[in-house]
Amino acid sequence: MVDERRAERLLSLTGLTPERLRHGIGERDVQAAVLEFLANHEPDLISAADALGTTPEALVAAHRSLSA
Protein backbone atom coordinates (compact mmCIF):
# COMPACT_ATOMS: atom_id res chain seq x y z
CA MET A 1 0.00 0.00 0.00
CA VAL A 2 2.81 2.43 0.85
CA ASP A 3 4.59 1.59 -2.41
CA GLU A 4 1.39 2.20 -4.39
CA ARG A 5 0.95 5.64 -2.81
CA ARG A 6 4.60 6.43 -3.45
CA ALA A 7 4.28 5.36 -7.08
CA GLU A 8 1.15 7.46 -7.56
CA ARG A 9 2.89 10.47 -5.99
CA LEU A 10 5.94 9.93 -8.21
CA LEU A 11 3.83 9.90 -11.36
CA SER A 12 1.75 12.85 -10.24
CA LEU A 13 4.69 15.06 -9.25
CA THR A 14 6.98 14.20 -12.15
CA GLY A 15 4.33 14.11 -14.86
CA LEU A 16 5.65 10.74 -15.99
CA THR A 17 3.36 7.96 -17.11
CA PRO A 18 4.04 4.33 -16.20
CA GLU A 19 4.95 3.66 -19.83
CA ARG A 20 7.32 6.64 -20.04
CA LEU A 21 8.98 5.58 -16.81
CA ARG A 22 9.43 1.97 -17.96
CA HIS A 23 10.68 2.82 -21.43
CA GLY A 24 12.66 5.93 -20.54
CA ILE A 25 14.49 4.93 -17.37
CA GLY A 26 17.75 4.86 -19.30
CA GLU A 27 17.27 8.48 -20.35
CA ARG A 28 18.89 11.32 -18.49
CA ASP A 29 15.72 13.40 -18.10
CA VAL A 30 13.71 10.51 -16.66
CA GLN A 31 16.51 9.60 -14.26
CA ALA A 32 16.78 13.24 -13.17
CA ALA A 33 13.02 13.43 -12.56
CA VAL A 34 13.04 10.29 -10.41
CA LEU A 35 16.07 11.43 -8.43
CA GLU A 36 14.54 14.88 -7.93
CA PHE A 37 11.39 13.22 -6.61
CA LEU A 38 13.48 11.21 -4.14
CA ALA A 39 15.65 14.17 -3.13
CA ASN A 40 12.55 16.20 -2.27
CA HIS A 41 11.16 13.65 0.22
CA GLU A 42 13.66 12.34 2.74
CA PRO A 43 11.78 9.16 3.75
CA ASP A 44 11.64 8.05 0.10
CA LEU A 45 15.27 9.04 -0.42
CA ILE A 46 16.42 6.96 2.54
CA SER A 47 14.25 4.01 1.54
CA ALA A 48 15.53 4.07 -2.04
CA ALA A 49 19.15 4.37 -0.91
CA ASP A 50 18.73 1.38 1.41
CA ALA A 51 17.08 -0.67 -1.34
CA LEU A 52 19.86 0.21 -3.79
CA GLY A 53 22.69 -0.37 -1.33
CA THR A 54 23.91 3.21 -1.53
CA THR A 55 23.68 6.38 0.51
CA PRO A 56 21.16 9.19 0.29
CA GLU A 57 24.07 11.52 -0.39
CA ALA A 58 25.07 9.50 -3.45
CA LEU A 59 21.54 9.74 -4.86
CA VAL A 60 21.45 13.50 -4.28
CA ALA A 61 24.87 13.84 -5.94
CA ALA A 62 23.62 11.82 -8.92
CA HIS A 63 20.62 14.13 -9.18
CA ARG A 64 22.88 17.19 -9.15
CA SER A 65 25.07 15.65 -11.82
CA LEU A 66 22.13 14.82 -14.09
CA SER A 67 20.53 18.22 -13.57
CA ALA A 68 23.65 20.20 -14.39
Tab-separated table of C-alpha atoms in Angstrom:
chain	number	residue	atom	x	y	z
A	1	MET	CA	0.000	0.000	0.000
A	2	VAL	CA	2.812	2.428	0.847
A	3	ASP	CA	4.588	1.594	-2.407
A	4	GLU	CA	1.392	2.199	-4.387
A	5	ARG	CA	0.953	5.636	-2.812
A	6	ARG	CA	4.603	6.435	-3.449
A	7	ALA	CA	4.279	5.363	-7.085
A	8	GLU	CA	1.147	7.458	-7.557
A	9	ARG	CA	2.891	10.471	-5.994
A	10	LEU	CA	5.943	9.932	-8.215
A	11	LEU	CA	3.832	9.896	-11.361
A	12	SER	CA	1.753	12.854	-10.241
A	13	LEU	CA	4.691	15.059	-9.248
A	14	THR	CA	6.977	14.197	-12.150
A	15	GLY	CA	4.333	14.114	-14.862
A	16	LEU	CA	5.651	10.744	-15.990
A	17	THR	CA	3.358	7.960	-17.107
A	18	PRO	CA	4.042	4.335	-16.195
A	19	GLU	CA	4.948	3.662	-19.834
A	20	ARG	CA	7.324	6.645	-20.036
A	21	LEU	CA	8.978	5.582	-16.807
A	22	ARG	CA	9.433	1.974	-17.962
A	23	HIS	CA	10.678	2.817	-21.430
A	24	GLY	CA	12.656	5.927	-20.537
A	25	ILE	CA	14.485	4.931	-17.367
A	26	GLY	CA	17.755	4.855	-19.297
A	27	GLU	CA	17.272	8.476	-20.352
A	28	ARG	CA	18.893	11.323	-18.485
A	29	ASP	CA	15.720	13.401	-18.099
A	30	VAL	CA	13.710	10.507	-16.661
A	31	GLN	CA	16.513	9.597	-14.258
A	32	ALA	CA	16.785	13.242	-13.168
A	33	ALA	CA	13.020	13.425	-12.562
A	34	VAL	CA	13.042	10.290	-10.414
A	35	LEU	CA	16.069	11.429	-8.432
A	36	GLU	CA	14.536	14.878	-7.929
A	37	PHE	CA	11.390	13.218	-6.611
A	38	LEU	CA	13.485	11.215	-4.143
A	39	ALA	CA	15.645	14.173	-3.128
A	40	ASN	CA	12.550	16.198	-2.267
A	41	HIS	CA	11.163	13.654	0.220
A	42	GLU	CA	13.665	12.343	2.738
A	43	PRO	CA	11.782	9.159	3.754
A	44	ASP	CA	11.644	8.048	0.103
A	45	LEU	CA	15.268	9.040	-0.420
A	46	ILE	CA	16.421	6.958	2.537
A	47	SER	CA	14.245	4.011	1.544
A	48	ALA	CA	15.534	4.073	-2.040
A	49	ALA	CA	19.147	4.367	-0.906
A	50	ASP	CA	18.731	1.384	1.405
A	51	ALA	CA	17.085	-0.672	-1.342
A	52	LEU	CA	19.858	0.208	-3.787
A	53	GLY	CA	22.686	-0.375	-1.328
A	54	THR	CA	23.915	3.206	-1.528
A	55	THR	CA	23.677	6.384	0.512
A	56	PRO	CA	21.156	9.194	0.289
A	57	GLU	CA	24.068	11.524	-0.392
A	58	ALA	CA	25.073	9.498	-3.451
A	59	LEU	CA	21.540	9.745	-4.856
A	60	VAL	CA	21.451	13.500	-4.277
A	61	ALA	CA	24.870	13.835	-5.941
A	62	ALA	CA	23.617	11.818	-8.917
A	63	HIS	CA	20.624	14.132	-9.179
A	64	ARG	CA	22.877	17.191	-9.151
A	65	SER	CA	25.074	15.649	-11.824
A	66	LEU	CA	22.133	14.819	-14.092
A	67	SER	CA	20.528	18.220	-13.570
A	68	ALA	CA	23.652	20.203	-14.389
